XYZ file of C-alpha atoms in Angstrom:
554
model
C 8.000 23.727 28.365
C 11.376 23.641 26.777
C 12.202 21.522 23.805
C 14.441 19.284 25.991
C 11.618 18.919 28.476
C 9.179 18.077 25.690
C 11.519 15.391 24.393
C 11.845 13.927 27.876
C 8.059 13.840 28.230
C 7.841 12.144 24.947
C 10.289 9.396 26.056
C 8.078 8.351 29.009
C 6.713 4.844 28.305
C 3.166 5.081 26.970
C 1.810 2.797 29.635
C 2.664 5.349 32.317
C 0.881 8.274 30.561
C -2.628 9.380 31.343
C -5.158 9.394 28.438
C -5.541 13.113 29.252
C -4.111 15.572 31.668
C -6.311 17.579 33.951
C -6.898 20.951 32.362
C -6.608 20.376 28.584
C -5.080 23.435 26.905
C -6.971 25.754 24.719
C -6.844 25.089 20.990
C -8.605 28.327 20.018
C -5.535 29.445 17.943
C -6.052 26.304 15.710
C -9.456 27.568 14.469
C -8.827 31.249 13.795
C -8.800 32.842 10.383
C -5.455 32.616 8.513
C -3.745 34.623 5.705
C -3.021 33.094 2.391
C 0.493 32.798 1.095
C 0.114 32.640 -2.727
C 3.745 32.883 -3.681
C 5.892 29.948 -2.509
C 8.237 30.658 0.359
C 11.237 28.575 1.581
C 11.126 26.627 4.816
C 13.756 25.823 7.302
C 14.853 22.250 7.457
C 15.658 20.491 10.682
C 17.022 16.988 10.275
C 16.530 15.521 6.823
C 13.689 15.451 4.379
C 14.656 12.353 2.156
C 15.957 13.422 -1.229
C 13.897 10.836 -3.034
C 10.679 12.438 -2.046
C 9.589 14.508 -5.151
C 6.133 15.981 -5.535
C 3.569 18.074 -3.628
C 1.718 17.387 -0.398
C -1.692 19.181 -0.857
C -3.836 19.907 2.063
C -7.425 21.482 2.427
C -9.518 22.801 5.242
C -11.484 25.661 6.786
C -9.425 28.837 7.020
C -11.585 31.950 7.233
C -14.409 32.102 9.841
C -15.900 35.618 9.442
C -16.921 38.293 6.922
C -17.447 41.767 8.244
C -19.436 41.472 11.568
C -20.822 38.031 10.603
C -19.260 35.021 12.242
C -19.549 31.332 11.282
C -20.940 28.972 13.956
C -19.467 25.661 13.031
C -15.863 24.683 12.171
C -16.990 22.905 8.992
C -18.323 26.300 7.742
C -14.999 28.110 7.314
C -13.972 29.067 3.802
C -11.660 26.595 2.116
C -7.911 27.286 2.440
C -5.671 25.140 0.293
C -2.021 24.359 1.154
C 0.948 23.074 -0.925
C 4.221 21.786 0.388
C 6.428 21.170 -2.667
C 9.241 18.686 -1.918
C 12.283 18.393 -4.180
C 15.833 17.088 -3.450
C 15.447 17.489 0.305
C 14.043 21.104 0.027
C 10.513 22.255 0.684
C 8.577 25.310 -0.221
C 5.122 26.319 1.158
C 2.165 28.159 -0.404
C -1.526 28.609 0.198
C -4.551 30.150 -1.365
C -8.163 30.647 -0.532
C -10.484 28.814 -2.877
C -12.303 31.497 -4.894
C -15.772 29.920 -4.838
C -18.967 31.673 -5.511
C -19.621 31.649 -1.829
C -16.265 33.237 -0.963
C -16.556 35.915 -3.730
C -20.205 36.800 -2.753
C -19.364 36.931 0.928
C -16.406 39.074 0.243
C -18.245 41.492 -2.036
C -21.061 41.996 0.456
C -18.696 41.792 3.523
C -21.161 39.500 5.230
C -22.245 35.837 5.096
C -24.801 35.531 2.258
C -24.416 31.756 1.493
C -25.520 29.242 4.173
C -23.066 26.507 5.214
C -23.437 23.277 7.285
C -23.911 24.972 10.661
C -24.514 28.540 9.846
C -27.672 30.012 8.122
C -27.142 33.158 6.138
C -29.265 36.017 7.352
C -31.640 37.795 4.900
C -30.254 40.863 3.151
C -30.607 43.696 5.658
C -31.118 46.158 2.688
C -34.428 44.532 1.954
C -37.633 45.528 3.567
C -39.233 43.298 6.218
C -41.691 41.655 3.819
C -38.889 40.810 1.319
C -36.703 39.417 4.129
C -39.593 37.272 5.297
C -40.506 35.849 1.918
C -36.837 35.129 1.271
C -37.083 32.341 3.838
C -39.401 30.441 1.375
C -36.974 30.690 -1.551
C -34.767 27.653 -2.454
C -31.478 27.977 -0.501
C -28.243 28.460 -2.397
C -26.154 25.335 -2.179
C -22.561 26.141 -1.192
C -19.631 25.429 -3.265
C -17.247 25.841 -0.377
C -15.299 22.811 -1.051
C -13.134 22.710 2.145
C -12.919 18.949 2.829
C -10.497 17.152 0.414
C -8.304 17.073 -2.660
C -9.484 14.439 -5.196
C -8.586 13.366 -8.760
C -10.931 12.600 -11.554
C -9.651 11.594 -15.043
C -6.227 12.990 -14.218
C -7.527 16.360 -13.131
C -7.357 17.826 -9.560
C -10.351 19.086 -7.719
C -11.307 20.205 -4.137
C -14.535 18.791 -2.920
C -17.133 18.820 -0.091
C -20.424 16.961 0.169
C -22.607 19.084 -2.126
C -23.039 18.664 -5.940
C -20.346 21.256 -6.518
C -16.564 20.765 -6.901
C -13.843 23.164 -8.089
C -11.046 22.188 -10.492
C -7.693 23.351 -9.183
C -4.249 24.000 -10.705
C -2.143 21.775 -8.443
C 1.034 23.987 -9.003
C -0.353 27.471 -8.330
C -3.403 26.476 -6.290
C -5.476 28.851 -8.548
C -9.145 28.201 -8.611
C -10.556 27.041 -11.983
C -14.057 26.272 -13.076
C -16.994 25.205 -11.006
C -18.181 21.630 -11.699
C -21.756 20.467 -11.059
C -22.223 16.760 -10.772
C -25.781 16.990 -11.907
C -24.696 18.245 -15.340
C -23.072 14.843 -15.941
C -25.256 12.412 -13.980
C -28.455 12.383 -12.005
C -27.144 12.949 -8.534
C -27.225 15.993 -6.267
C -24.207 15.311 -4.069
C -20.993 13.268 -3.920
C -18.654 12.374 -1.041
C -15.184 13.929 -0.588
C -13.726 10.435 -0.304
C -13.676 8.655 -3.616
C -11.792 5.398 -4.254
C -9.452 4.690 -7.184
C -8.949 1.349 -8.897
C -5.710 0.131 -10.507
C -7.099 0.758 -13.996
C -7.454 4.480 -13.375
C -11.258 4.676 -12.725
C -12.642 6.571 -9.816
C -15.637 5.472 -7.705
C -17.884 7.609 -5.516
C -21.324 7.817 -4.042
C -24.121 10.461 -4.460
C -27.766 10.859 -3.643
C -30.757 11.236 -5.753
C -34.534 11.216 -5.352
C -37.242 9.892 -7.698
C -40.516 8.011 -7.752
C -38.717 4.978 -6.228
C -37.784 7.056 -3.255
C -34.393 8.300 -1.956
C -31.499 6.551 -3.495
C -27.834 6.078 -2.631
C -25.925 5.819 -6.036
C -22.630 4.328 -6.671
C -20.769 6.298 -9.370
C -17.954 5.363 -11.670
C -15.856 7.964 -13.426
C -13.802 6.309 -16.312
C -9.954 6.623 -16.605
C -8.703 9.697 -18.366
C -7.675 7.765 -21.545
C -11.216 6.346 -21.894
C -12.803 9.438 -23.396
C -9.970 11.735 -24.441
C -10.826 14.656 -22.086
C -10.321 18.191 -23.563
C -7.121 19.782 -22.475
C -7.423 22.277 -19.603
C -11.044 21.770 -19.093
C -13.043 19.912 -16.535
C -14.620 16.849 -17.999
C -16.551 14.085 -16.242
C -18.042 12.738 -19.325
C -18.617 9.009 -19.297
C -19.509 9.001 -15.592
C -22.302 6.476 -14.883
C -24.292 5.112 -12.012
C -23.496 1.518 -11.577
C -25.911 0.745 -8.762
C -28.666 2.566 -6.964
C -29.578 1.451 -3.358
C -33.047 2.346 -2.031
C -32.975 3.982 1.373
C -34.793 2.066 4.096
C -36.584 5.272 5.073
C -37.071 7.743 2.167
C -37.980 10.655 4.429
C -35.181 9.853 6.781
C -32.120 8.645 4.755
C -28.728 8.056 6.344
C -25.908 10.476 6.293
C -22.619 9.040 5.037
C -19.144 10.550 4.651
C -17.354 7.700 2.764
C -17.552 4.004 1.791
C -15.280 0.906 1.488
C -13.998 -0.747 -1.654
C -12.227 -4.123 -2.080
C -10.982 -5.731 -5.289
C -14.462 -6.905 -6.312
C -16.952 -5.123 -3.982
C -18.122 -1.774 -2.782
C -19.523 -1.669 0.736
C -22.001 1.059 1.550
C -22.777 1.438 5.321
C -26.185 2.773 6.033
C -25.906 3.937 9.576
C -28.503 5.374 11.916
C -27.286 8.988 11.577
C -30.373 10.295 9.887
C -31.383 13.280 7.845
C -34.944 14.607 8.560
C -35.959 15.751 5.070
C -39.407 16.880 6.260
C -37.732 19.382 8.603
C -35.482 20.841 5.937
C -37.896 23.559 4.621
C -39.276 24.340 8.016
C -35.926 24.798 9.527
C -35.026 27.232 6.692
C -38.099 29.219 7.561
C -36.958 29.202 11.250
C -33.512 30.328 10.122
C -31.793 27.019 11.383
C -28.903 25.465 9.495
C -28.470 22.108 7.693
C -26.837 20.389 10.710
C -30.120 20.671 12.597
C -31.758 18.152 10.402
C -29.264 15.545 11.365
C -30.127 13.277 14.221
C -28.790 10.077 15.798
C -31.331 7.180 16.255
C -29.687 4.170 17.832
C -32.859 2.251 17.710
C -31.936 1.248 14.203
C -29.352 -1.302 13.116
C -26.470 -0.463 10.831
C -26.874 -2.141 7.457
C -23.911 -3.123 5.227
C -24.958 -3.106 1.525
C -22.600 -5.136 -0.739
C -22.343 -4.332 -4.394
C -20.281 -6.113 -7.093
C -18.358 -3.223 -8.579
C -17.809 -4.955 -11.848
C -21.406 -5.943 -12.493
C -23.190 -3.275 -10.411
C -25.447 -5.986 -8.856
C -26.380 -5.511 -5.226
C -26.157 -8.600 -3.065
C -29.517 -9.992 -1.917
C -27.978 -10.663 1.503
C -28.361 -8.030 4.100
C -25.596 -7.722 6.698
C -26.567 -5.869 9.897
C -24.751 -4.909 13.094
C -25.715 -2.870 16.304
C -25.989 0.920 15.728
C -22.684 2.583 15.130
C -21.295 5.491 13.216
C -18.251 5.496 10.871
C -16.856 8.430 9.067
C -13.720 6.900 7.614
C -12.922 3.349 6.604
C -9.407 1.961 6.903
C -9.415 -0.918 4.288
C -11.540 -3.673 2.866
C -10.308 -6.956 1.361
C -11.464 -10.401 0.434
C -9.969 -13.592 2.072
C -11.078 -17.193 1.884
C -14.708 -16.463 1.061
C -15.026 -13.499 3.440
C -15.075 -9.772 2.989
C -13.182 -8.021 5.742
C -14.082 -4.366 6.473
C -11.939 -2.277 8.902
C -13.262 0.983 10.090
C -12.970 3.734 12.616
C -16.259 3.517 14.597
C -18.085 5.039 17.524
C -21.245 4.277 19.347
C -22.643 7.758 19.403
C -23.543 9.702 16.240
C -24.083 13.132 17.912
C -20.458 14.096 17.479
C -20.713 16.037 14.179
C -22.895 18.842 15.573
C -20.587 19.417 18.522
C -17.753 20.964 16.614
C -18.863 24.463 16.852
C -16.403 27.249 17.017
C -17.750 28.175 20.468
C -16.903 24.690 21.749
C -13.435 24.542 20.082
C -12.551 28.000 21.352
C -13.200 27.214 24.975
C -10.452 28.261 27.419
C -8.084 25.732 28.850
C -9.008 23.804 32.062
C -12.385 22.650 33.190
C -14.368 23.974 30.289
C -12.227 22.134 27.658
C -12.088 18.955 29.801
C -15.861 18.910 30.012
C -16.225 19.269 26.214
C -13.541 16.618 25.454
C -15.142 14.165 27.840
C -18.536 14.690 26.282
C -17.256 13.250 23.016
C -17.381 9.653 21.963
C -14.038 7.831 21.138
C -13.479 6.516 17.661
C -11.803 3.163 17.715
C -10.705 0.697 14.922
C -12.990 -2.284 14.388
C -13.076 -5.243 12.045
C -16.319 -6.601 10.545
C -16.346 -9.843 8.552
C -18.971 -10.523 5.951
C -19.328 -14.104 4.703
C -19.758 -14.139 0.920
C -21.252 -17.637 0.484
C -24.533 -17.773 2.342
C -27.279 -19.732 0.789
C -30.378 -21.824 1.708
C -28.100 -24.560 3.089
C -26.331 -22.184 5.606
C -27.428 -22.928 9.172
C -29.020 -20.384 11.283
C -27.512 -18.845 14.556
C -24.157 -20.282 13.896
C -20.961 -18.349 13.696
C -19.859 -18.424 10.055
C -16.491 -16.691 10.377
C -13.620 -19.196 10.115
C -10.746 -16.876 9.589
C -7.769 -17.797 11.794
C -7.468 -15.811 15.062
C -10.492 -13.598 14.167
C -12.918 -12.671 16.943
C -15.514 -11.020 14.647
C -18.750 -13.135 14.281
C -21.440 -13.414 11.567
C -24.576 -15.414 12.052
C -27.499 -15.894 9.752
C -30.301 -14.668 11.872
C -33.039 -15.465 9.318
C -32.786 -16.329 5.633
C -30.686 -13.808 3.635
C -29.922 -11.849 6.716
C -26.648 -11.963 8.582
C -25.992 -10.328 11.873
C -22.446 -9.193 12.522
C -20.388 -8.453 15.629
C -17.083 -6.730 15.433
C -13.498 -7.444 16.676
C -11.661 -4.641 18.343
C -8.571 -3.891 16.180
C -6.606 -2.529 19.226
C -5.593 -3.394 22.759
C -5.913 -1.202 25.887
C -2.719 0.790 24.959
C -4.721 2.775 22.309
C -7.041 4.105 25.027
C -4.158 6.003 26.468
C -4.146 8.160 23.283
C -8.016 8.797 23.312
C -8.870 6.610 20.267
C -7.951 7.355 16.698
C -9.264 8.812 13.410
C -8.046 9.892 9.898
C -6.684 6.525 9.046
C -4.366 6.078 5.949
C -2.654 2.981 4.494
C -0.205 2.344 1.733
C -3.086 2.933 -0.602
C -1.489 2.386 -3.943
C -0.429 -1.217 -3.227
C -2.741 -2.407 -0.480
C -6.146 -0.797 -0.859
C -8.551 -3.526 -1.356
C -5.982 -6.170 -0.467
C -4.858 -7.842 2.720
C -2.619 -5.457 4.571
C -0.908 -5.061 7.958
C -0.332 -1.429 8.831
C -2.304 1.750 9.002
C -1.488 5.312 10.201
C -3.818 7.678 12.101
C -4.066 10.508 14.515
C -4.531 9.795 18.225
C -7.068 11.910 19.999
C -5.968 12.742 23.437
C -7.555 16.086 22.801
C -10.428 17.460 20.760
C -8.096 17.584 17.758
C -5.489 14.963 17.088
C -2.430 15.274 19.432
C -0.379 12.287 18.346
C 0.457 10.165 15.292
C -0.032 6.459 15.491
C 1.084 3.406 13.518
C -1.094 0.397 14.088
C -0.144 -3.174 13.380
C -3.495 -4.927 12.690
C -1.793 -8.418 13.160
C -0.481 -7.774 16.615
C -2.666 -4.722 17.608
C 0.547 -3.002 18.783
C 1.286 0.683 18.388
C 4.157 2.952 17.433
C 3.640 6.591 18.492
C 4.970 10.060 17.824
C 3.769 12.540 20.322
C 4.940 15.936 21.737
C 3.067 18.081 24.185
C 1.525 21.091 22.477
C 1.866 19.755 18.881
C -1.231 18.868 16.819
C -0.708 16.786 13.621
C -2.888 16.528 10.587
C -3.940 13.171 9.126
C -0.753 11.127 8.238
C -0.213 10.355 4.560
C 2.024 7.477 3.511
C 4.585 7.911 0.606
C 6.239 4.694 -0.609
C 10.032 4.668 -1.214
C 11.101 4.070 -4.795
C 11.203 0.359 -5.633
C 9.882 -0.553 -2.263
C 8.895 -4.156 -1.689
C 7.658 -3.962 1.909
C 4.296 -2.461 2.957
C 5.854 0.098 5.347
C 8.926 0.958 3.418
C 8.472 4.775 3.071
C 7.729 7.920 4.942
C 4.646 9.374 6.655
C 3.993 13.038 6.178
C 1.858 15.270 8.419
C 1.481 19.049 8.981
C 2.060 19.907 12.560
C 0.536 23.014 14.208
C 0.598 24.427 17.790
C -1.602 26.795 19.754
C 1.372 27.781 21.930
C 3.452 29.784 19.398
C 2.687 31.977 16.457
C 4.179 31.175 13.032
C 5.571 27.786 14.144
C 3.887 25.287 11.854
C 5.989 22.577 10.100
C 5.782 19.620 7.725
C 6.903 16.395 9.603
C 8.528 13.483 7.881
C 8.615 10.144 9.856
C 10.236 6.825 8.890
C 7.135 4.737 8.257
C 8.819 1.499 9.425
C 10.386 2.655 12.636
C 8.078 5.681 13.150
C 11.006 7.805 14.183
C 11.431 11.423 13.031
C 13.451 12.086 9.987
C 13.045 15.857 9.527
C 10.885 18.997 9.872
C 10.290 21.690 7.359
C 9.357 24.794 9.366
C 7.250 27.520 7.794
C 6.778 30.853 9.396
C 2.958 31.142 9.063
C -0.067 30.140 11.083
C -1.710 27.100 9.466
C -5.221 26.409 10.863
C -6.432 22.980 11.657
C -7.316 21.118 8.396
C -9.219 18.235 7.119
C -7.857 16.040 4.306
C -5.309 15.994 1.523
C -3.063 13.954 -0.737
C 0.494 13.503 -1.899
C 1.209 13.372 -5.569
C 4.529 12.673 -7.185
C 3.474 14.384 -10.501
C 3.240 17.895 -9.194
């Protein structure tokens, strides 16, 4: 299709478009191994990149899917490839580097996969005899440090992270890999999420697991601001980190998987969902040569439980908030209003989705095969849950407690100290034409934990996002950027200098396409009108990524 034809297709009113065309195109080129570009190269600007944008757009994601004859099975397994778009005075340069983790180095030296990942179990060393290979199944598995999910900040330093106990500190200018950081050396946890929250005082909050005599614990972690401990120059330092609250898992042998959590001004909300980890199977699956993702299972017989923790005192609420079974990977925002805690999230009713993103599925040819796979996936949609904060012995049973204006969510005390929630859909039927949404972002610096109006996300009319959406949570109306054959990364909001309105700024996203080689570009949209300002085209193939951040300091 020509560019003019693509523009014409984009101008068709959204109500006339189908949610998906028959015969979805192959996206196999989006999940193939890429080459790194360690030295910054110039980009070609089309339109205008606002001159006031100054900083780096940092991205992370899987970028290498084989070593020698060994192939990874799952998209999540690919070795981390970091990207940097440096923006200054309307010009943009691009660079990328593979993260030099222990996993990457060992795999490269052996020219095979020697460290297991989420969906791929490393085979025993073929140089060992049959008995040594057999008994290696009973040895403790190496935990990967392949931090391919996100860029995060702790005490002013930049790290890349995944969901194990290992992170890597990064030079945000050169993307060079620095030291390996083990959470367990600072605090008694054996993992942390790749989606921390930041408060306005400079502290960072996260969650990690631990196991002791009390059972399996979900721990809320606080890392102090950089000035609180005087961290040593050019060295990773998480000293002063503390667990402010530990939440006991309802089932110690079958705890819940979680990818993130929500935080308002005064509360942290942990969502214990019925996507479970069968810890009893973990050793047995290793003996059988099965990967970590095989111990995950979805059990919709269980409710979803919202645990509420005062982030200033670390005290967990005695109230338990429950809802029907659902899964959430990414929260949009949470805020307090008139005695209620409002939690907005991207949700689905089927938790089987994580295991489906195998490279075999993602590399299906276009047409019926791809349609069948896409139609088997659940749709993630934005929902609002409202938690009443003032429930006591005088609160009536079986009566809707939500009194927020024009809110359709309900909360009823079903029995003492237990509140059952039903959600409000934060969209109308128009969103369904774009296949639901994921990867939500807001004006985080000013509105995280506060009442807000807008968020930005990827629309999923394909297996990967194929549109960018701006959602107004007051009116539930959409603004859309969509071109056939173009696949955007998560949108990241950058505020204009001195802005006073929530959506005064730009939205940045990396756009890739399976139709042409070396045709990736950085897109800048006016966040208010959601119209295109400019593109910075880079002559390399950028694979589909996960998460990232914009920082004006680098």
